[in-house]
């Protein structure tokens, strides 16, 4: 029986999607990909992943936020970690984070992962979430 | 007047007195005129201005008081003495009431006359001096009043708001423009205004008034009066000092900087978009290089080759984007060197189609190029026109389906040469159509995800068309294809 954790990775940049898929797979996870907000939600419903990593700027500037919101409104989504993948905080000078519960509540995500992904940091955040759930 | 001899008029019907007084006074340095009766006294006294007059009270023709009155009416500064042997309290009062300076009882001694006239002359000099000062003061007041009106006119016509507040917080001066910035309908002069100011302004006021330094300081702040950059104001407050260096109050100048702020915002948004768009390909190539160097990840030779090619494609896209951005920046700065000459659109389009021949064949596209029998030439810069149609034809190829059609129609309509470029490709969703010409906009959907582009091509197309006072129209149906119509004026 396959007991690998399933991660849904959503990004509209196909190159980054593939790179991150390889990186996450190298850490022993199974990775499913989607390259738009809409496709991301459909895949989420179909595959019920153990975690989601969502790029912020896709079809629209806030596609990632919207997808997070929809996932966190779903019964299954409530119980899994949803991470936003972005470099927008640097690009726009607009500061936001997910370090406080208010921020997490507001952006509907459990953590922010900055681009380029530092895979060890990502795994640590993911495992910390599962530990907490236990 | 003070350097010449004091002029005295003696009016007396007594000949001896007249002659005696004249001799005496002339010896004392006076210039003396005598009149032997009231009529003559009035005549001389009103023809010339005398410094002094000694008038006999009782004369056979005209009463001395009447002579006094008439002379004083014409020359109020002539110091008049009434001389009389019939001194009484009543006549003294009456004479004083009518403007006599003093009253000399007869018979008087020479010393008495001289000391009286001397004192009278001093009095006249003082009076004249006072009058001169008074006149000067009045003139200055008039000038000040005039200056004030002129200053008010100037201040009232300034579009920037001006408000002067004294140390006690009372409004001293303001112009109508200030009301708009203070969001007040009126201000009364000398009204306590501090409680009507926004906290930021009050803080500035207090800071300036409480400062002990005598430097002529001013502070500038920016306030967003209405949210979303609808009304932005720059406020400069400076201290107003008395000549003694004490603080008299504060002058606040309000400047509407809404437009400036809007431009600043658009610019910063553009910069953030540009950096984001430039970062994406760099991040992708960086990611591939990291994979190559990650020992924990095993890549097959095919994968490696694939990633190398993809890195090159991303870098190539990055270069194109930088070039497009430079073009846009040159167009914005209007530093493009244009070589205006006769350019024939059918020739340009034909050569572009030849250039794209390989791409057209690869996709199996059919190209139909139709033109009417009129001339299709305009005066323009050939490079710009080539760039315009290269971008449009390249889009018609990229966003077309395999085995699709591209139809190009060239014709004259009114004063325009119209070029219609129609493809049978992906087409646009209605919501995407409006954003089509914005920088970095790329319609993102299932069908476009594998098509490369900078998102700047149509923005450049629009700028070129605009620079020739032309226009561009788009007709599109999602899944069916798009038609771009370019109208270029025959005469520019």
Coordinates of C-alpha atoms in Angstrom, one line a residue:
Chain A
X1 CA 0.0 0.0 0.0
X2 CA 1.3 3.4 -0.9
X3 CA 1.7 5.4 2.2
X4 CA 3.5 8.4 0.7
X5 CA 1.9 11.7 1.5
X6 CA 0.2 13.3 -1.5
X7 CA 1.0 17.0 -2.3
X8 CA -0.9 19.1 -4.7
X9 CA 1.3 21.6 -6.4
X10 CA -0.4 24.4 -8.4
X11 CA 1.7 26.9 -10.5
X12 CA 1.1 28.4 -13.9
X13 CA 4.8 28.5 -14.7
X14 CA 5.4 25.0 -16.1
X15 CA 9.1 25.1 -15.5
X16 CA 8.8 26.0 -11.9
X17 CA 6.0 23.4 -11.5
X18 CA 8.2 20.7 -12.8
X19 CA 11.3 21.7 -10.8
X20 CA 9.3 21.9 -7.5
X21 CA 7.7 18.6 -8.3
X22 CA 11.1 17.0 -8.6
X23 CA 12.4 18.6 -5.4
X24 CA 9.4 17.5 -3.4
X25 CA 9.4 14.0 -4.8
X26 CA 13.1 13.7 -3.9
X27 CA 12.0 14.1 -0.2
X28 CA 9.7 11.1 -0.5
X29 CA 6.3 12.7 -1.3
X30 CA 4.0 12.0 -4.1
X31 CA 3.3 15.1 -6.2
X32 CA 0.2 15.9 -8.3
X33 CA 0.3 19.1 -10.3
X34 CA -2.1 21.6 -11.8
X35 CA -1.3 24.8 -13.6
X36 CA -4.2 27.1 -12.9
X37 CA -6.5 28.1 -10.1
X38 CA -9.4 26.4 -11.7
X39 CA -7.6 23.2 -12.6
X40 CA -6.1 23.2 -9.1
X41 CA -9.5 23.1 -7.4
X42 CA -10.7 20.3 -9.7
X43 CA -7.6 18.2 -9.0
X44 CA -8.0 18.9 -5.2
X45 CA -11.5 17.6 -5.2
X46 CA -10.6 14.5 -7.3
X47 CA -7.4 13.6 -5.4
X48 CA -8.0 14.8 -1.8
X49 CA -4.3 15.5 -1.2
X50 CA -2.5 15.6 2.1
X51 CA -1.2 19.1 1.5
X52 CA -1.5 21.9 -1.1
X53 CA 1.2 24.3 -2.3
X54 CA -0.3 27.1 -4.4
X55 CA 1.4 29.8 -6.4
X56 CA -0.2 33.2 -5.7
X57 CA -0.1 35.0 -9.1
X58 CA -1.7 32.8 -11.8
X59 CA -4.6 33.7 -14.1
X60 CA -5.2 36.7 -11.9
X61 CA -3.1 38.5 -9.3
X62 CA -5.0 36.8 -6.5
X63 CA -5.8 33.4 -8.0
X64 CA -3.8 31.7 -5.3
X65 CA -5.8 33.4 -2.5
X66 CA -9.0 32.4 -4.1
X67 CA -8.0 28.8 -4.5
X68 CA -6.8 28.7 -0.9
X69 CA -10.1 30.2 0.2
X70 CA -12.1 27.5 -1.7
X71 CA -9.9 24.7 -0.4
X72 CA -10.2 25.9 3.2
X73 CA -14.0 26.0 2.8
X74 CA -14.0 22.4 1.9
X75 CA -14.4 19.7 4.6
X76 CA -11.3 17.9 3.6
X77 CA -9.4 21.1 3.0
X78 CA -9.9 22.3 6.6
X79 CA -7.7 19.5 7.9
X80 CA -4.7 19.7 5.6
X81 CA -1.9 22.3 5.3
X82 CA -2.3 24.8 2.5
X83 CA 0.8 26.8 1.7
X84 CA 1.0 29.9 -0.6
X85 CA 4.0 30.0 -2.8
X86 CA 5.0 33.5 -3.7
X87 CA 7.7 36.1 -4.3
X88 CA 5.0 38.8 -4.3
X89 CA 6.0 40.1 -0.9
X90 CA 9.3 41.1 -2.4
X91 CA 8.0 42.2 -5.8
X92 CA 5.4 44.6 -4.6
X93 CA 6.8 45.7 -1.3
X94 CA 3.4 44.8 0.0
X95 CA 4.0 43.0 3.3
X96 CA 1.9 40.1 4.3
X97 CA 2.6 36.8 6.0
X98 CA 1.0 33.9 7.7
X99 CA 2.8 34.0 11.0
X100 CA -0.1 35.0 13.2
X101 CA -3.5 33.3 13.4
X102 CA -5.2 36.5 12.2
X103 CA -3.1 36.5 9.1
X104 CA -3.7 32.8 8.5
X105 CA -7.4 33.4 9.0
X106 CA -7.4 36.3 6.6
X107 CA -5.3 34.7 3.8
X108 CA -6.8 31.3 4.4
X109 CA -3.3 29.7 4.3
X110 CA -1.2 27.9 6.9
X111 CA 2.1 29.3 5.8
X112 CA 3.9 31.2 3.1
X113 CA 6.7 29.6 1.1
X114 CA 9.0 32.1 -0.6
X115 CA 10.3 31.5 -4.1
X116 CA 12.7 30.0 -4.9
X117 CA 11.7 27.1 -2.7
X118 CA 14.2 26.0 -0.1
X119 CA 13.1 22.4 0.0
X120 CA 14.4 21.7 3.6
X121 CA 12.4 24.6 4.9
X122 CA 9.3 23.5 3.1
X123 CA 9.6 19.9 4.4
X124 CA 10.1 21.3 7.9
X125 CA 7.0 23.4 7.7
X126 CA 5.0 20.5 6.3
X127 CA 6.1 18.0 9.0
X128 CA 5.6 20.6 11.7
X129 CA 1.9 20.8 10.6
X130 CA 1.4 17.1 10.7
X131 CA 3.1 16.9 14.1
X132 CA 0.8 19.5 15.5
X133 CA -2.2 17.6 14.1
X134 CA -1.2 14.5 16.0
Chain B
X1 CA 10.2 128.6 5.4
X2 CA 12.3 128.2 8.5
X3 CA 15.4 129.8 6.8
X4 CA 13.5 132.9 5.7
X5 CA 12.3 135.7 7.9
X6 CA 9.1 135.1 9.9
X7 CA 6.3 137.1 8.1
X8 CA 4.1 139.2 10.4
X9 CA 0.9 141.1 9.5
X10 CA 0.0 144.0 11.8
X11 CA -3.7 145.1 11.5
X12 CA -4.4 148.3 13.5
X13 CA -6.1 151.5 12.8
X14 CA -3.7 153.3 15.1
X15 CA -0.9 154.6 12.9
X16 CA 1.7 155.2 15.7
X17 CA 1.3 151.6 16.9
X18 CA 1.6 150.3 13.3
X19 CA 4.8 152.2 12.5
X20 CA 6.3 151.5 16.0
X21 CA 5.6 147.8 15.9
X22 CA 6.9 147.6 12.3
X23 CA 10.2 149.2 13.1
X24 CA 10.7 147.2 16.2
X25 CA 9.9 143.8 14.6
X26 CA 12.0 144.5 11.5
X27 CA 14.9 145.2 13.7
X28 CA 14.2 141.8 15.4
X29 CA 14.4 140.1 12.0
X30 CA 10.7 139.8 11.0
X31 CA 9.3 140.7 7.7
X32 CA 6.4 143.1 8.4
X33 CA 3.3 144.1 6.5
X34 CA 0.8 146.5 7.9
X35 CA -2.9 147.1 7.3
X36 CA -4.6 150.2 8.5
X37 CA -8.1 148.7 8.9
X38 CA -10.1 145.5 8.9
X39 CA -10.8 145.4 5.2
X40 CA -7.1 145.8 4.4
X41 CA -6.3 143.2 7.1
X42 CA -8.5 140.6 5.4
X43 CA -7.2 141.5 2.0
X44 CA -3.5 141.1 2.9
X45 CA -4.1 138.2 5.3
X46 CA -5.9 136.1 2.8
X47 CA -3.7 137.0 -0.2
X48 CA -0.5 135.6 1.4
X49 CA 0.0 133.2 4.1
X50 CA 1.6 135.0 7.1
X51 CA 3.3 133.2 9.9
X52 CA 1.9 135.6 12.5
X53 CA -0.8 138.2 12.6
X54 CA -1.5 140.9 15.3
X55 CA -5.0 142.1 14.9
X56 CA -6.6 145.0 16.7
X57 CA -9.9 144.1 18.2
X58 CA -11.8 147.4 17.6
X59 CA -11.5 148.9 14.2
X60 CA -13.9 151.3 12.6
X61 CA -14.8 149.2 9.5
X62 CA -14.6 145.5 10.4
X63 CA -14.3 143.9 13.8
X64 CA -11.0 142.3 14.7
X65 CA -12.6 139.0 15.5
X66 CA -14.1 138.9 11.9
X67 CA -10.7 139.6 10.4
X68 CA -9.2 136.8 12.6
X69 CA -11.9 134.4 11.5
X70 CA -11.5 135.1 7.8
X71 CA -7.8 134.8 7.8
X72 CA -7.9 131.6 9.9
X73 CA -10.4 130.1 7.5
X74 CA -8.1 130.6 4.6
X75 CA -4.8 129.9 6.5
X76 CA -5.5 127.9 9.7
X77 CA -1.8 127.8 10.5
X78 CA -1.4 131.6 10.7
X79 CA -0.8 132.2 14.4
X80 CA -3.1 135.2 15.3
X81 CA -3.0 137.5 18.3
X82 CA -5.7 139.8 19.3
X83 CA -4.6 143.2 20.6
X84 CA -7.0 145.3 22.6
X85 CA -7.4 147.9 25.3
X86 CA -10.8 146.5 26.2
X87 CA -9.7 143.2 27.6
X88 CA -12.4 141.2 29.2
X89 CA -12.9 137.6 30.0
X90 CA -15.7 137.2 27.4
X91 CA -13.7 138.7 24.5
X92 CA -10.7 136.5 25.5
X93 CA -12.9 133.4 25.4
X94 CA -14.5 134.4 22.2
X95 CA -11.2 135.2 20.5
X96 CA -9.8 131.8 21.6
X97 CA -12.9 130.1 20.3
X98 CA -12.4 131.7 17.0
X99 CA -8.9 130.5 16.8
X100 CA -6.8 133.3 18.3
X101 CA -3.5 131.9 19.7
X102 CA -3.3 134.5 22.4
X103 CA -4.4 137.8 23.4
X104 CA -2.1 140.9 24.0
X105 CA -3.5 143.7 26.2
X106 CA -2.8 147.2 25.1
X107 CA -0.7 149.1 25.7
X108 CA 2.0 146.5 25.4
X109 CA 5.7 146.9 25.8
X110 CA 8.1 146.0 23.0
X111 CA 9.4 143.1 25.0
X112 CA 5.9 141.9 25.6
X113 CA 5.2 142.0 21.8
X114 CA 8.4 140.3 20.9
X115 CA 8.1 137.5 23.5
X116 CA 4.6 136.8 22.4
X117 CA 5.5 136.7 18.7
X118 CA 8.5 134.5 19.4
X119 CA 6.4 132.0 21.3
X120 CA 3.7 132.2 18.6
X121 CA 6.2 131.6 15.9
X122 CA 7.5 128.5 17.7
X123 CA 4.0 127.3 18.0
X124 CA 3.5 127.7 14.3
X125 CA 6.6 125.7 13.5
X126 CA 5.4 122.9 15.8
X127 CA 2.0 123.0 14.1
X128 CA 3.5 122.9 10.7
X129 CA 5.7 120.0 11.6
X130 CA 2.8 118.1 13.1
X131 CA 0.8 118.7 10.0
X132 CA 3.5 117.4 7.8
X133 CA 3.8 114.2 9.9
X134 CA 0.1 113.8 9.8
X135 CA 0.0 114.2 6.1
X136 CA 2.9 111.7 5.7
X137 CA 1.1 109.2 8.0
X138 CA -2.1 109.5 6.1
X139 CA -0.2 108.9 2.9
X140 CA 1.5 105.9 4.3
X141 CA -1.8 104.5 5.6
X142 CA -3.3 104.8 2.2
X143 CA -0.3 103.0 0.8
X144 CA -0.6 100.2 3.3
X145 CA -4.3 99.9 2.6
X146 CA -3.6 99.7 -1.1
X147 CA -0.8 97.1 -0.5
X148 CA -3.2 95.1 1.6
X149 CA -5.9 95.0 -1.1
X150 CA -3.3 94.1 -3.7
X151 CA -1.9 91.3 -1.5
X152 CA -5.4 90.0 -0.8
X153 CA -6.2 89.9 -4.5
X154 CA -3.0 88.0 -5.2
X155 CA -3.6 85.5 -2.3
X156 CA -7.2 85.0 -3.3
X157 CA -6.3 84.1 -6.9
X158 CA -3.8 81.4 -5.9
X159 CA -5.1 77.9 -6.5
X160 CA -3.0 76.6 -3.6
X161 CA -4.6 77.0 -0.3
X162 CA -3.2 79.6 2.1
X163 CA -4.1 79.9 5.8
X164 CA -2.3 82.1 8.4
X165 CA -2.9 81.4 12.0
X166 CA -1.6 83.6 14.8
X167 CA 0.1 82.3 17.9
X168 CA -3.2 82.2 19.8
X169 CA -4.8 79.9 17.2
X170 CA -7.0 82.5 15.5
X171 CA -7.3 82.5 11.7
X172 CA -5.8 85.8 10.5
X173 CA -5.8 85.3 6.8
X174 CA -7.0 82.7 4.3
X175 CA -7.9 82.4 0.7
X176 CA -10.9 80.6 -0.8
X177 CA -8.8 77.7 -2.0
X178 CA -7.9 76.9 1.6
X179 CA -11.5 76.0 2.4
X180 CA -11.4 73.1 -0.1
X181 CA -8.3 71.7 1.5
X182 CA -9.6 72.2 5.1
X183 CA -13.0 70.8 4.1
X184 CA -14.7 73.8 5.6
X185 CA -17.5 75.9 4.1
X186 CA -16.3 79.1 5.7
X187 CA -13.8 80.6 8.1
X188 CA -14.3 83.9 10.0
X189 CA -11.2 86.1 10.5
X190 CA -10.2 86.0 14.1
X191 CA -12.1 82.7 14.6
X192 CA -10.4 80.1 16.7
X193 CA -9.4 77.6 14.1
X194 CA -7.2 75.0 15.8
X195 CA -10.2 72.8 16.7
X196 CA -11.1 72.6 13.1
X197 CA -7.8 71.4 11.9
X198 CA -6.9 67.8 11.2
X199 CA -4.6 66.3 13.9
X200 CA -1.6 66.2 11.5
X201 CA -2.0 69.9 10.9
X202 CA -2.4 70.7 14.6
X203 CA 0.7 68.8 15.4
X204 CA 2.6 70.9 12.8
X205 CA 1.2 74.1 14.3
X206 CA 2.2 73.1 17.8
X207 CA 5.6 72.0 16.8
X208 CA 6.3 75.3 15.0
X209 CA 4.9 77.6 17.7
X210 CA 6.7 75.8 20.6
X211 CA 10.1 75.8 18.9
X212 CA 12.6 78.0 20.7
X213 CA 15.1 78.0 17.8
X214 CA 14.9 81.2 15.7
X215 CA 15.7 79.4 12.5
X216 CA 13.0 80.0 9.9
X217 CA 11.8 76.4 9.8
X218 CA 9.1 74.8 7.8
X219 CA 7.7 71.3 7.7
X220 CA 6.0 69.5 4.8
X221 CA 3.7 66.5 5.0
X222 CA 1.5 64.7 2.6
X223 CA -2.1 63.9 3.6
X224 CA -4.6 61.6 1.8
X225 CA -7.8 63.6 2.2
X226 CA -9.9 61.1 0.3
X227 CA -9.0 57.4 0.1
X228 CA -7.7 55.6 -3.0
X229 CA -5.6 58.5 -4.1
X230 CA -8.7 60.5 -4.9
X231 CA -7.5 63.7 -3.2
X232 CA -3.9 64.0 -2.0
X233 CA -2.5 67.2 -0.5
X234 CA 1.0 68.4 0.3
X235 CA 0.9 70.7 3.3
X236 CA 3.8 73.1 4.1
X237 CA 3.7 74.9 7.4
X238 CA 6.2 77.7 8.2
X239 CA 6.6 79.9 11.1
X240 CA 5.9 83.6 10.7
X241 CA 8.1 85.9 12.9
X242 CA 7.8 89.5 14.1
X243 CA 10.8 91.7 13.2
X244 CA 11.9 91.0 16.8
X245 CA 12.2 87.3 16.0
X246 CA 9.3 86.4 18.2
X247 CA 6.8 83.9 16.7
X248 CA 3.8 85.7 15.3
X249 CA 2.0 82.7 13.9
X250 CA 2.1 80.0 11.3
X251 CA 1.4 80.1 7.6
X252 CA 0.1 76.9 6.1
X253 CA 0.2 76.3 2.3
X254 CA -1.9 73.5 0.8
X255 CA -1.0 72.0 -2.6
X256 CA -3.1 69.5 -4.6
X257 CA -0.8 66.7 -5.6
X258 CA -3.5 64.1 -6.5
X259 CA -2.4 63.9 -10.2
X260 CA 1.2 63.5 -9.1
X261 CA 0.3 60.7 -6.7
X262 CA -1.7 58.9 -9.4
X263 CA 1.2 58.9 -11.8
X264 CA 3.5 57.8 -9.0
X265 CA 1.2 54.9 -8.2
X266 CA 0.9 53.8 -11.9
X267 CA 4.7 54.0 -12.2
X268 CA 5.3 51.9 -9.1
X269 CA 2.7 49.4 -10.2
X270 CA 4.5 49.2 -13.5
X271 CA 7.9 48.7 -11.9
X272 CA 6.5 46.0 -9.7
X273 CA 5.0 44.2 -12.7
X274 CA 8.2 44.6 -14.6
X275 CA 10.3 43.1 -11.8
X276 CA 7.8 40.2 -11.4
X277 CA 7.8 39.4 -15.1
X278 CA 11.6 39.6 -15.3
X279 CA 12.1 37.5 -12.2
X280 CA 9.9 34.6 -13.5
X281 CA 12.4 33.4 -16.3
X282 CA 15.4 34.0 -14.0
X283 CA 13.8 31.9 -11.3
X284 CA 13.0 29.2 -13.8
X285 CA 16.6 29.0 -15.1
X286 CA 18.0 29.2 -11.6
X287 CA 15.7 26.3 -10.6
X288 CA 17.0 24.1 -13.5
X289 CA 20.6 24.9 -12.6
X290 CA 19.9 24.0 -9.0
X291 CA 18.5 20.7 -10.1
X292 CA 21.6 20.0 -12.2
X293 CA 23.7 20.6 -9.1
X294 CA 21.5 18.7 -6.6
X295 CA 23.2 15.3 -6.0
X296 CA 20.0 13.9 -4.4
X297 CA 18.1 14.3 -7.7
X298 CA 18.9 11.9 -10.5
X299 CA 18.2 13.3 -13.9
X300 CA 18.1 11.2 -17.1
X301 CA 20.2 12.5 -20.0
X302 CA 16.9 13.3 -21.8
X303 CA 15.6 15.2 -18.9
X304 CA 18.8 17.2 -18.6
X305 CA 18.7 18.0 -22.3
X306 CA 15.1 19.0 -22.0
X307 CA 15.8 21.4 -19.1
X308 CA 18.7 22.9 -21.0
X309 CA 16.5 23.7 -23.9
X310 CA 13.8 25.1 -21.6
X311 CA 16.3 27.3 -19.8
X312 CA 17.4 28.7 -23.2
X313 CA 13.8 29.3 -24.2
X314 CA 13.2 31.2 -20.9
X315 CA 16.4 33.2 -21.3
X316 CA 15.5 34.0 -24.9
X317 CA 12.1 35.2 -23.7
X318 CA 13.8 37.3 -21.0
X319 CA 16.0 39.0 -23.7
X320 CA 13.0 39.7 -25.8
X321 CA 11.2 41.2 -22.9
X322 CA 14.1 43.5 -22.0
X323 CA 14.2 44.6 -25.7
X324 CA 10.5 45.3 -25.7
X325 CA 10.8 47.2 -22.4
X326 CA 13.5 49.3 -23.9
X327 CA 11.4 50.1 -26.9
X328 CA 8.5 51.1 -24.7
X329 CA 10.7 53.3 -22.7
X330 CA 12.2 54.9 -25.8
X331 CA 8.6 55.6 -27.1
X332 CA 7.6 57.1 -23.7
X333 CA 10.7 59.3 -23.7
X334 CA 10.1 60.1 -27.3
X335 CA 13.8 59.5 -28.1
X336 CA 12.9 57.3 -31.0
X337 CA 14.6 58.5 -34.1
X338 CA 12.1 58.4 -36.8
X339 CA 12.9 58.4 -40.5
X340 CA 9.7 59.4 -42.2
X341 CA 9.4 58.3 -45.8
X342 CA 6.9 56.6 -48.1
X343 CA 6.0 53.2 -46.7
X344 CA 3.8 50.8 -48.7
X345 CA 1.9 48.5 -46.4
X346 CA 1.4 45.7 -48.9
X347 CA 5.2 45.4 -49.4
X348 CA 5.9 45.4 -45.7
X349 CA 3.2 42.8 -45.0
X350 CA 4.4 40.6 -47.9
X351 CA 8.0 40.6 -46.6
X352 CA 6.8 39.8 -43.0
X353 CA 4.8 36.9 -44.3
X354 CA 8.0 35.6 -46.1
X355 CA 9.9 35.9 -42.9
X356 CA 7.4 33.8 -41.0
X357 CA 7.1 31.2 -43.8
X358 CA 8.7 28.5 -41.7
X359 CA 6.4 29.0 -38.7
X360 CA 3.4 29.2 -41.1
X361 CA 4.3 25.9 -42.8
X362 CA 5.1 24.2 -39.4
X363 CA 1.6 24.8 -38.3
X364 CA 0.1 24.1 -41.7
X365 CA -1.6 27.5 -41.9
X366 CA -3.2 28.8 -45.0
X367 CA -2.6 32.6 -45.6
X368 CA -4.9 34.7 -47.7
X369 CA -3.7 38.2 -48.5
X370 CA -6.2 40.4 -50.3
X371 CA -5.9 44.1 -51.3
X372 CA -8.1 46.5 -53.2
X373 CA -6.8 48.4 -56.2
X374 CA -5.9 51.7 -54.4
X375 CA -2.4 52.7 -53.2
X376 CA -1.5 51.5 -49.7
X377 CA 1.3 53.8 -49.0
X378 CA 1.7 56.3 -46.2
X379 CA 4.5 58.5 -44.8
X380 CA 5.9 56.8 -41.8
X381 CA 8.9 55.2 -40.2
X382 CA 9.4 51.9 -42.0
X383 CA 10.9 50.1 -38.9
X384 CA 7.9 51.1 -36.8
X385 CA 5.4 49.9 -39.3
X386 CA 7.3 46.6 -39.7
X387 CA 7.3 46.2 -36.0
X388 CA 3.6 46.9 -35.8
X389 CA 2.6 44.2 -38.4
X390 CA 5.3 41.7 -37.3
X391 CA 3.7 41.7 -33.8
X392 CA 0.2 41.3 -35.2
X393 CA 1.1 38.6 -37.8
X394 CA 3.2 36.7 -35.2
X395 CA 0.2 36.7 -32.9
X396 CA -2.1 35.5 -35.7
X397 CA 0.3 32.5 -36.2
X398 CA 1.0 31.8 -32.5
X399 CA -2.6 32.0 -31.4
X400 CA -3.9 30.0 -34.4
X401 CA -4.9 26.4 -34.5
X402 CA -3.1 23.8 -36.5
X403 CA -4.2 23.9 -40.2
X404 CA -5.9 27.2 -39.5
X405 CA -6.3 30.3 -41.7
X406 CA -4.9 33.8 -41.6
X407 CA -6.7 36.3 -43.7
X408 CA -5.2 39.7 -44.3
X409 CA -7.2 42.4 -46.0
X410 CA -5.8 45.7 -47.1
X411 CA -8.1 48.5 -48.3
X412 CA -8.8 52.3 -48.2
X413 CA -11.7 53.6 -46.2
X414 CA -12.3 57.4 -46.0
X415 CA -8.9 58.9 -45.1
X416 CA -7.5 55.7 -43.7
X417 CA -5.7 52.6 -44.9
X418 CA -7.3 49.7 -43.1
X419 CA -5.5 46.5 -42.5
X420 CA -7.6 43.6 -41.2
X421 CA -5.7 40.6 -39.8
X422 CA -8.0 37.7 -39.1
X423 CA -7.0 34.4 -37.5
X424 CA -8.9 31.2 -36.9
X425 CA -7.4 30.6 -33.5
X426 CA -8.1 30.7 -29.8
X427 CA -9.9 34.0 -29.6
X428 CA -10.5 36.0 -26.6
X429 CA -12.9 35.8 -23.7
X430 CA -14.9 39.1 -23.2
X431 CA -13.2 39.8 -19.9
X432 CA -9.7 39.5 -21.6
X433 CA -10.6 41.8 -24.5
X434 CA -10.5 45.0 -22.3
X435 CA -7.0 44.2 -20.9
X436 CA -5.6 43.2 -24.2
X437 CA -3.4 46.3 -24.7
X438 CA -2.1 46.6 -21.1
X439 CA 1.5 45.8 -20.5
X440 CA 2.2 42.2 -19.6
X441 CA -1.3 41.1 -20.2
X442 CA -1.4 37.6 -21.6
X443 CA -4.7 35.8 -21.9
X444 CA -4.2 32.7 -19.7
X445 CA -6.2 29.6 -20.4
X446 CA -5.9 26.0 -21.4
X447 CA -5.2 26.9 -25.0
X448 CA -2.5 29.5 -24.4
X449 CA -0.4 27.9 -21.7
X450 CA 2.2 26.6 -24.1
X451 CA 2.6 29.8 -26.1
X452 CA 5.5 32.0 -25.3
X453 CA 5.4 35.8 -25.3
X454 CA 6.4 38.8 -23.3
X455 CA 2.9 40.4 -22.9
X456 CA 4.3 43.6 -24.4
X457 CA 3.7 43.1 -28.1
X458 CA 0.2 44.5 -28.3
X459 CA 1.1 47.3 -25.9
X460 CA 3.8 48.3 -28.4
X461 CA 1.4 47.9 -31.3
X462 CA -1.1 50.3 -29.6
X463 CA 1.6 52.8 -28.9
X464 CA 2.8 52.8 -32.5
X465 CA -0.8 53.1 -33.9
X466 CA -1.5 56.0 -31.4
X467 CA 1.7 57.8 -32.4
X468 CA 0.4 57.9 -36.0
X469 CA -3.0 59.2 -34.8
X470 CA -4.5 55.9 -36.0
X471 CA -6.8 53.5 -34.2
X472 CA -7.1 49.8 -33.6
X473 CA -10.2 47.7 -33.2
X474 CA -10.5 44.1 -32.1
X475 CA -13.3 41.6 -32.8
X476 CA -13.0 38.3 -31.2
X477 CA -14.9 35.2 -30.2
X478 CA -13.4 32.7 -27.8
X479 CA -12.6 29.5 -29.6
X480 CA -13.3 31.0 -33.0
X481 CA -10.5 33.5 -33.6
X482 CA -9.8 37.2 -33.6
X483 CA -9.8 40.0 -36.1
X484 CA -7.5 43.1 -35.5
X485 CA -8.4 46.1 -37.6
X486 CA -5.7 48.8 -37.9
X487 CA -6.6 52.2 -39.2
X488 CA -3.6 54.3 -40.3
X489 CA -4.3 57.8 -41.6
X490 CA -3.3 58.5 -45.2
X491 CA -1.9 61.9 -44.2
X492 CA -0.1 62.4 -41.0

